[in-house]
Amino acid sequence: AQWLTNIAEATGWGGAGTLGVNMVGTYLNDFKVQAAPGGVFTEYGGTDSQSYYGPYNTWRLNSTFTYHNWGVDWGLRWRFVGAMQDSSVASSATRTPAAPGQPNINYFDLTIGYAIPDSQTRLNLTVANLLSTTPPTVGLYPGSTIQSEYSALGRVYLVTLDQKL
């Protein structure tokens, strides 16, 4: 879903800028794999298994809220990674309710961009993992995490300069 509004047109407040919301989400009902014809199906959905290109969290959401005015863009992105069971204890046929694993996790990213007037230049700052959320650890090795799912680096700063020629 995506929504954008010109605040001045909607409210009558002159020069109030624009407000936008963008939301994308997925729900995985199941992900069953049968290793051999006639064999048992293994349920990977909702687990942290990294087999067959996993992990397979049931819910994922990515929402961005933006405000633009005076050449400045302010954005806050919310990334939600749903809980997953530890694949080593999940049942081979179905998910096991209340099995140990990784909890839900929320990441917040801040973005600020400024278009320098009459210059074709834009300066951007992104602060990823704004709250420096610590990722859950998984597996046999202490301190390991699933780097494709979680921010293993903690808070990250990125500054970019875009120049159109």
mmCIF file with all atom_site columns, C-alpha atoms in Angstrom:
data_model
loop_
_atom_site.group_PDB
_atom_site.id
_atom_site.type_symbol
_atom_site.label_atom_id
_atom_site.label_alt_id
_atom_site.label_comp_id
_atom_site.label_asym_id
_atom_site.label_entity_id
_atom_site.label_seq_id
_atom_site.pdbx_PDB_ins_code
_atom_site.Cartn_x
_atom_site.Cartn_y
_atom_site.Cartn_z
_atom_site.occupancy
_atom_site.B_iso_or_equiv
_atom_site.pdbx_formal_charge
_atom_site.auth_seq_id
_atom_site.auth_comp_id
_atom_site.auth_asym_id
_atom_site.auth_atom_id
_atom_site.pdbx_PDB_model_num
ATOM 1   C CA . ALA A 1 1   ? 0.000  0.000   0.000   1.00 0.00 ? 1   ALA A CA 1
ATOM 2   C CA . GLN A 1 2   ? 1.192  3.491   -0.746  1.00 0.00 ? 2   GLN A CA 1
ATOM 3   C CA . TRP A 1 3   ? -0.297 6.874   0.120   1.00 0.00 ? 3   TRP A CA 1
ATOM 4   C CA . LEU A 1 4   ? 0.944  10.418  -0.577  1.00 0.00 ? 4   LEU A CA 1
ATOM 5   C CA . THR A 1 5   ? -0.789 13.670  0.209   1.00 0.00 ? 5   THR A CA 1
ATOM 6   C CA . ASN A 1 6   ? -0.061 17.329  -0.263  1.00 0.00 ? 6   ASN A CA 1
ATOM 7   C CA . ILE A 1 7   ? -0.763 18.691  3.221   1.00 0.00 ? 7   ILE A CA 1
ATOM 8   C CA . ALA A 1 8   ? -1.462 22.217  1.920   1.00 0.00 ? 8   ALA A CA 1
ATOM 9   C CA . GLU A 1 9   ? -4.166 20.951  -0.448  1.00 0.00 ? 9   GLU A CA 1
ATOM 10  C CA . ALA A 1 10  ? -5.685 18.638  2.160   1.00 0.00 ? 10  ALA A CA 1
ATOM 11  C CA . THR A 1 11  ? -5.758 21.149  5.037   1.00 0.00 ? 11  THR A CA 1
ATOM 12  C CA . GLY A 1 12  ? -5.412 24.584  3.488   1.00 0.00 ? 12  GLY A CA 1
ATOM 13  C CA . TRP A 1 13  ? -2.113 25.207  5.302   1.00 0.00 ? 13  TRP A CA 1
ATOM 14  C CA . GLY A 1 14  ? 0.070  26.949  2.738   1.00 0.00 ? 14  GLY A CA 1
ATOM 15  C CA . GLY A 1 15  ? 3.526  25.494  2.161   1.00 0.00 ? 15  GLY A CA 1
ATOM 16  C CA . ALA A 1 16  ? 2.986  22.587  4.554   1.00 0.00 ? 16  ALA A CA 1
ATOM 17  C CA . GLY A 1 17  ? 4.770  20.020  2.363   1.00 0.00 ? 17  GLY A CA 1
ATOM 18  C CA . THR A 1 18  ? 3.863  16.429  1.564   1.00 0.00 ? 18  THR A CA 1
ATOM 19  C CA . LEU A 1 19  ? 3.386  13.371  3.728   1.00 0.00 ? 19  LEU A CA 1
ATOM 20  C CA . GLY A 1 20  ? 3.771  9.812   2.468   1.00 0.00 ? 20  GLY A CA 1
ATOM 21  C CA . VAL A 1 21  ? 3.343  6.281   3.767   1.00 0.00 ? 21  VAL A CA 1
ATOM 22  C CA . ASN A 1 22  ? 4.501  3.106   2.044   1.00 0.00 ? 22  ASN A CA 1
ATOM 23  C CA . MET A 1 23  ? 3.857  -0.361  3.463   1.00 0.00 ? 23  MET A CA 1
ATOM 24  C CA . VAL A 1 24  ? 4.926  -3.757  2.113   1.00 0.00 ? 24  VAL A CA 1
ATOM 25  C CA . GLY A 1 25  ? 4.404  -7.028  3.929   1.00 0.00 ? 25  GLY A CA 1
ATOM 26  C CA . THR A 1 26  ? 4.526  -10.741 3.361   1.00 0.00 ? 26  THR A CA 1
ATOM 27  C CA . TYR A 1 27  ? 2.946  -13.704 5.077   1.00 0.00 ? 27  TYR A CA 1
ATOM 28  C CA . LEU A 1 28  ? 4.341  -17.213 4.561   1.00 0.00 ? 28  LEU A CA 1
ATOM 29  C CA . ASN A 1 29  ? 1.698  -19.852 5.285   1.00 0.00 ? 29  ASN A CA 1
ATOM 30  C CA . ASP A 1 30  ? 4.018  -22.839 4.840   1.00 0.00 ? 30  ASP A CA 1
ATOM 31  C CA . PHE A 1 31  ? 7.143  -23.998 3.032   1.00 0.00 ? 31  PHE A CA 1
ATOM 32  C CA . LYS A 1 32  ? 7.160  -27.787 2.787   1.00 0.00 ? 32  LYS A CA 1
ATOM 33  C CA . VAL A 1 33  ? 9.937  -29.737 1.087   1.00 0.00 ? 33  VAL A CA 1
ATOM 34  C CA . GLN A 1 34  ? 9.807  -33.383 0.096   1.00 0.00 ? 34  GLN A CA 1
ATOM 35  C CA . ALA A 1 35  ? 13.374 -34.642 -0.327  1.00 0.00 ? 35  ALA A CA 1
ATOM 36  C CA . ALA A 1 36  ? 12.380 -37.758 -2.308  1.00 0.00 ? 36  ALA A CA 1
ATOM 37  C CA . PRO A 1 37  ? 9.211  -38.918 -4.072  1.00 0.00 ? 37  PRO A CA 1
ATOM 38  C CA . GLY A 1 38  ? 6.910  -40.600 -1.550  1.00 0.00 ? 38  GLY A CA 1
ATOM 39  C CA . GLY A 1 39  ? 8.998  -39.262 1.340   1.00 0.00 ? 39  GLY A CA 1
ATOM 40  C CA . VAL A 1 40  ? 7.918  -37.204 4.306   1.00 0.00 ? 40  VAL A CA 1
ATOM 41  C CA . PHE A 1 41  ? 7.404  -33.471 3.822   1.00 0.00 ? 41  PHE A CA 1
ATOM 42  C CA . THR A 1 42  ? 9.550  -31.257 6.049   1.00 0.00 ? 42  THR A CA 1
ATOM 43  C CA . GLU A 1 43  ? 7.985  -27.953 7.100   1.00 0.00 ? 43  GLU A CA 1
ATOM 44  C CA . TYR A 1 44  ? 10.499 -25.087 6.942   1.00 0.00 ? 44  TYR A CA 1
ATOM 45  C CA . GLY A 1 45  ? 7.944  -22.261 7.203   1.00 0.00 ? 45  GLY A CA 1
ATOM 46  C CA . GLY A 1 46  ? 8.326  -20.233 10.392  1.00 0.00 ? 46  GLY A CA 1
ATOM 47  C CA . THR A 1 47  ? 11.797 -21.629 11.118  1.00 0.00 ? 47  THR A CA 1
ATOM 48  C CA . ASP A 1 48  ? 15.325 -20.257 11.030  1.00 0.00 ? 48  ASP A CA 1
ATOM 49  C CA . SER A 1 49  ? 16.475 -23.064 8.751   1.00 0.00 ? 49  SER A CA 1
ATOM 50  C CA . GLN A 1 50  ? 18.968 -21.870 6.173   1.00 0.00 ? 50  GLN A CA 1
ATOM 51  C CA . SER A 1 51  ? 18.343 -24.884 3.925   1.00 0.00 ? 51  SER A CA 1
ATOM 52  C CA . TYR A 1 52  ? 16.782 -24.194 0.535   1.00 0.00 ? 52  TYR A CA 1
ATOM 53  C CA . TYR A 1 53  ? 17.593 -20.454 0.659   1.00 0.00 ? 53  TYR A CA 1
ATOM 54  C CA . GLY A 1 54  ? 15.952 -19.863 4.089   1.00 0.00 ? 54  GLY A CA 1
ATOM 55  C CA . PRO A 1 55  ? 15.306 -18.687 6.773   1.00 0.00 ? 55  PRO A CA 1
ATOM 56  C CA . TYR A 1 56  ? 11.508 -18.663 6.500   1.00 0.00 ? 56  TYR A CA 1
ATOM 57  C CA . ASN A 1 57  ? 9.922  -16.248 8.934   1.00 0.00 ? 57  ASN A CA 1
ATOM 58  C CA . THR A 1 58  ? 6.125  -16.170 8.728   1.00 0.00 ? 58  THR A CA 1
ATOM 59  C CA . TRP A 1 59  ? 5.798  -12.363 8.797   1.00 0.00 ? 59  TRP A CA 1
ATOM 60  C CA . ARG A 1 60  ? 7.899  -9.569  7.293   1.00 0.00 ? 60  ARG A CA 1
ATOM 61  C CA . LEU A 1 61  ? 6.841  -5.930  7.136   1.00 0.00 ? 61  LEU A CA 1
ATOM 62  C CA . ASN A 1 62  ? 8.591  -2.864  5.763   1.00 0.00 ? 62  ASN A CA 1
ATOM 63  C CA . SER A 1 63  ? 6.925  0.525   6.313   1.00 0.00 ? 63  SER A CA 1
ATOM 64  C CA . THR A 1 64  ? 8.270  3.953   5.406   1.00 0.00 ? 64  THR A CA 1
ATOM 65  C CA . PHE A 1 65  ? 6.889  7.284   6.590   1.00 0.00 ? 65  PHE A CA 1
ATOM 66  C CA . THR A 1 66  ? 8.191  10.392  4.781   1.00 0.00 ? 66  THR A CA 1
ATOM 67  C CA . TYR A 1 67  ? 7.753  14.156  5.032   1.00 0.00 ? 67  TYR A CA 1
ATOM 68  C CA . HIS A 1 68  ? 9.032  16.565  2.379   1.00 0.00 ? 68  HIS A CA 1
ATOM 69  C CA . ASN A 1 69  ? 9.246  20.340  2.571   1.00 0.00 ? 69  ASN A CA 1
ATOM 70  C CA . TRP A 1 70  ? 11.749 23.116  1.764   1.00 0.00 ? 70  TRP A CA 1
ATOM 71  C CA . GLY A 1 71  ? 13.882 20.702  -0.257  1.00 0.00 ? 71  GLY A CA 1
ATOM 72  C CA . VAL A 1 72  ? 14.356 18.403  2.745   1.00 0.00 ? 72  VAL A CA 1
ATOM 73  C CA . ASP A 1 73  ? 13.088 14.816  2.926   1.00 0.00 ? 73  ASP A CA 1
ATOM 74  C CA . TRP A 1 74  ? 12.678 13.213  6.339   1.00 0.00 ? 74  TRP A CA 1
ATOM 75  C CA . GLY A 1 75  ? 11.946 9.513   6.519   1.00 0.00 ? 75  GLY A CA 1
ATOM 76  C CA . LEU A 1 76  ? 11.507 6.851   9.134   1.00 0.00 ? 76  LEU A CA 1
ATOM 77  C CA . ARG A 1 77  ? 11.504 3.225   8.019   1.00 0.00 ? 77  ARG A CA 1
ATOM 78  C CA . TRP A 1 78  ? 10.216 0.431   10.237  1.00 0.00 ? 78  TRP A CA 1
ATOM 79  C CA . ARG A 1 79  ? 11.400 -3.090  9.397   1.00 0.00 ? 79  ARG A CA 1
ATOM 80  C CA . PHE A 1 80  ? 9.693  -5.957  11.202  1.00 0.00 ? 80  PHE A CA 1
ATOM 81  C CA . VAL A 1 81  ? 11.123 -9.485  11.105  1.00 0.00 ? 81  VAL A CA 1
ATOM 82  C CA . GLY A 1 82  ? 8.720  -12.063 12.534  1.00 0.00 ? 82  GLY A CA 1
ATOM 83  C CA . ALA A 1 83  ? 9.640  -14.691 15.073  1.00 0.00 ? 83  ALA A CA 1
ATOM 84  C CA . MET A 1 84  ? 11.122 -17.991 13.895  1.00 0.00 ? 84  MET A CA 1
ATOM 85  C CA . GLN A 1 85  ? 11.507 -21.351 15.559  1.00 0.00 ? 85  GLN A CA 1
ATOM 86  C CA . ASP A 1 86  ? 14.901 -22.947 15.934  1.00 0.00 ? 86  ASP A CA 1
ATOM 87  C CA . SER A 1 87  ? 14.883 -25.396 13.018  1.00 0.00 ? 87  SER A CA 1
ATOM 88  C CA . SER A 1 88  ? 16.757 -28.023 15.029  1.00 0.00 ? 88  SER A CA 1
ATOM 89  C CA . VAL A 1 89  ? 13.762 -28.454 17.389  1.00 0.00 ? 89  VAL A CA 1
ATOM 90  C CA . ALA A 1 90  ? 10.882 -27.825 14.970  1.00 0.00 ? 90  ALA A CA 1
ATOM 91  C CA . SER A 1 91  ? 8.849  -30.880 14.026  1.00 0.00 ? 91  SER A CA 1
ATOM 92  C CA . SER A 1 92  ? 9.540  -32.373 10.609  1.00 0.00 ? 92  SER A CA 1
ATOM 93  C CA . ALA A 1 93  ? 5.851  -32.339 9.643   1.00 0.00 ? 93  ALA A CA 1
ATOM 94  C CA . THR A 1 94  ? 4.472  -29.205 11.331  1.00 0.00 ? 94  THR A CA 1
ATOM 95  C CA . ARG A 1 95  ? 5.606  -26.201 13.324  1.00 0.00 ? 95  ARG A CA 1
ATOM 96  C CA . THR A 1 96  ? 5.846  -26.776 17.057  1.00 0.00 ? 96  THR A CA 1
ATOM 97  C CA . PRO A 1 97  ? 3.947  -24.149 19.071  1.00 0.00 ? 97  PRO A CA 1
ATOM 98  C CA . ALA A 1 98  ? 6.091  -22.375 21.683  1.00 0.00 ? 98  ALA A CA 1
ATOM 99  C CA . ALA A 1 99  ? 9.328  -23.970 20.419  1.00 0.00 ? 99  ALA A CA 1
ATOM 100 C CA . PRO A 1 100 ? 12.459 -21.934 21.201  1.00 0.00 ? 100 PRO A CA 1
ATOM 101 C CA . GLY A 1 101 ? 13.889 -19.703 18.516  1.00 0.00 ? 101 GLY A CA 1
ATOM 102 C CA . GLN A 1 102 ? 14.226 -16.072 17.503  1.00 0.00 ? 102 GLN A CA 1
ATOM 103 C CA . PRO A 1 103 ? 11.733 -13.473 18.765  1.00 0.00 ? 103 PRO A CA 1
ATOM 104 C CA . ASN A 1 104 ? 10.043 -10.766 16.709  1.00 0.00 ? 104 ASN A CA 1
ATOM 105 C CA . ILE A 1 105 ? 12.474 -7.948  16.024  1.00 0.00 ? 105 ILE A CA 1
ATOM 106 C CA . ASN A 1 106 ? 11.949 -4.338  14.957  1.00 0.00 ? 106 ASN A CA 1
ATOM 107 C CA . TYR A 1 107 ? 14.466 -2.104  13.212  1.00 0.00 ? 107 TYR A CA 1
ATOM 108 C CA . PHE A 1 108 ? 14.071 1.623   12.675  1.00 0.00 ? 108 PHE A CA 1
ATOM 109 C CA . ASP A 1 109 ? 16.067 3.555   10.074  1.00 0.00 ? 109 ASP A CA 1
ATOM 110 C CA . LEU A 1 110 ? 16.211 7.358   9.756   1.00 0.00 ? 110 LEU A CA 1
ATOM 111 C CA . THR A 1 111 ? 16.793 9.045   6.395   1.00 0.00 ? 111 THR A CA 1
ATOM 112 C CA . ILE A 1 112 ? 17.375 12.728  5.759   1.00 0.00 ? 112 ILE A CA 1
ATOM 113 C CA . GLY A 1 113 ? 17.968 14.176  2.307   1.00 0.00 ? 113 GLY A CA 1
ATOM 114 C CA . TYR A 1 114 ? 18.501 17.733  1.084   1.00 0.00 ? 114 TYR A CA 1
ATOM 115 C CA . ALA A 1 115 ? 18.393 18.930  -2.509  1.00 0.00 ? 115 ALA A CA 1
ATOM 116 C CA . ILE A 1 116 ? 20.679 21.965  -2.830  1.00 0.00 ? 116 ILE A CA 1
ATOM 117 C CA . PRO A 1 117 ? 18.704 24.552  -4.841  1.00 0.00 ? 117 PRO A CA 1
ATOM 118 C CA . ASP A 1 118 ? 19.745 25.223  -8.463  1.00 0.00 ? 118 ASP A CA 1
ATOM 119 C CA . SER A 1 119 ? 22.701 22.826  -8.284  1.00 0.00 ? 119 SER A CA 1
ATOM 120 C CA . GLN A 1 120 ? 21.481 19.319  -9.274  1.00 0.00 ? 120 GLN A CA 1
ATOM 121 C CA . THR A 1 121 ? 23.141 18.166  -6.026  1.00 0.00 ? 121 THR A CA 1
ATOM 122 C CA . ARG A 1 122 ? 21.582 16.116  -3.262  1.00 0.00 ? 122 ARG A CA 1
ATOM 123 C CA . LEU A 1 123 ? 23.067 15.227  0.126   1.00 0.00 ? 123 LEU A CA 1
ATOM 124 C CA . ASN A 1 124 ? 21.672 12.210  2.027   1.00 0.00 ? 124 ASN A CA 1
ATOM 125 C CA . LEU A 1 125 ? 22.199 10.778  5.497   1.00 0.00 ? 125 LEU A CA 1
ATOM 126 C CA . THR A 1 126 ? 20.903 7.361   6.531   1.00 0.00 ? 126 THR A CA 1
ATOM 127 C CA . VAL A 1 127 ? 21.132 5.976   10.043  1.00 0.00 ? 127 VAL A CA 1
ATOM 128 C CA . ALA A 1 128 ? 20.313 2.273   9.794   1.00 0.00 ? 128 ALA A CA 1
ATOM 129 C CA . ASN A 1 129 ? 19.276 0.424   12.954  1.00 0.00 ? 129 ASN A CA 1
ATOM 130 C CA . LEU A 1 130 ? 18.686 3.738   14.696  1.00 0.00 ? 130 LEU A CA 1
ATOM 131 C CA . LEU A 1 131 ? 18.052 2.152   18.102  1.00 0.00 ? 131 LEU A CA 1
ATOM 132 C CA . SER A 1 132 ? 21.041 -0.197  17.723  1.00 0.00 ? 132 SER A CA 1
ATOM 133 C CA . THR A 1 133 ? 18.895 -3.273  18.291  1.00 0.00 ? 133 THR A CA 1
ATOM 134 C CA . THR A 1 134 ? 21.004 -6.320  19.109  1.00 0.00 ? 134 THR A CA 1
ATOM 135 C CA . PRO A 1 135 ? 20.219 -9.285  16.849  1.00 0.00 ? 135 PRO A CA 1
ATOM 136 C CA . PRO A 1 136 ? 19.261 -12.654 18.313  1.00 0.00 ? 136 PRO A CA 1
ATOM 137 C CA . THR A 1 137 ? 21.933 -15.330 18.289  1.00 0.00 ? 137 THR A CA 1
ATOM 138 C CA . VAL A 1 138 ? 21.363 -18.686 16.649  1.00 0.00 ? 138 VAL A CA 1
ATOM 139 C CA . GLY A 1 139 ? 23.079 -21.980 16.085  1.00 0.00 ? 139 GLY A CA 1
ATOM 140 C CA . LEU A 1 140 ? 25.804 -23.852 17.857  1.00 0.00 ? 140 LEU A CA 1
ATOM 141 C CA . TYR A 1 141 ? 28.356 -21.044 17.870  1.00 0.00 ? 141 TYR A CA 1
ATOM 142 C CA . PRO A 1 142 ? 27.966 -18.355 20.557  1.00 0.00 ? 142 PRO A CA 1
ATOM 143 C CA . GLY A 1 143 ? 27.280 -14.916 19.094  1.00 0.00 ? 143 GLY A CA 1
ATOM 144 C CA . SER A 1 144 ? 26.242 -16.189 15.649  1.00 0.00 ? 144 SER A CA 1
ATOM 145 C CA . THR A 1 145 ? 23.308 -14.543 13.899  1.00 0.00 ? 145 THR A CA 1
ATOM 146 C CA . ILE A 1 146 ? 21.511 -14.845 10.558  1.00 0.00 ? 146 ILE A CA 1
ATOM 147 C CA . GLN A 1 147 ? 23.091 -11.950 8.687   1.00 0.00 ? 147 GLN A CA 1
ATOM 148 C CA . SER A 1 148 ? 20.539 -12.042 5.862   1.00 0.00 ? 148 SER A CA 1
ATOM 149 C CA . GLU A 1 149 ? 17.788 -11.290 8.399   1.00 0.00 ? 149 GLU A CA 1
ATOM 150 C CA . TYR A 1 150 ? 19.337 -9.271  11.191  1.00 0.00 ? 150 TYR A CA 1
ATOM 151 C CA . SER A 1 151 ? 21.591 -6.244  11.446  1.00 0.00 ? 151 SER A CA 1
ATOM 152 C CA . ALA A 1 152 ? 24.786 -7.792  12.805  1.00 0.00 ? 152 ALA A CA 1
ATOM 153 C CA . LEU A 1 153 ? 26.720 -4.499  12.687  1.00 0.00 ? 153 LEU A CA 1
ATOM 154 C CA . GLY A 1 154 ? 24.500 -2.511  15.039  1.00 0.00 ? 154 GLY A CA 1
ATOM 155 C CA . ARG A 1 155 ? 23.900 1.127   14.108  1.00 0.00 ? 155 ARG A CA 1
ATOM 156 C CA . VAL A 1 156 ? 25.319 2.087   10.697  1.00 0.00 ? 156 VAL A CA 1
ATOM 157 C CA . TYR A 1 157 ? 25.738 5.594   9.212   1.00 0.00 ? 157 TYR A CA 1
ATOM 158 C CA . LEU A 1 158 ? 25.755 6.259   5.478   1.00 0.00 ? 158 LEU A CA 1
ATOM 159 C CA . VAL A 1 159 ? 26.352 9.659   3.874   1.00 0.00 ? 159 VAL A CA 1
ATOM 160 C CA . THR A 1 160 ? 25.944 10.032  0.109   1.00 0.00 ? 160 THR A CA 1
ATOM 161 C CA . LEU A 1 161 ? 26.297 12.897  -2.325  1.00 0.00 ? 161 LEU A CA 1
ATOM 162 C CA . ASP A 1 162 ? 24.384 12.682  -5.613  1.00 0.00 ? 162 ASP A CA 1
ATOM 163 C CA . GLN A 1 163 ? 25.404 15.003  -8.435  1.00 0.00 ? 163 GLN A CA 1
ATOM 164 C CA . LYS A 1 164 ? 23.550 15.065  -11.755 1.00 0.00 ? 164 LYS A CA 1
ATOM 165 C CA . LEU A 1 165 ? 25.696 16.047  -14.704 1.00 0.00 ? 165 LEU A CA 1
#
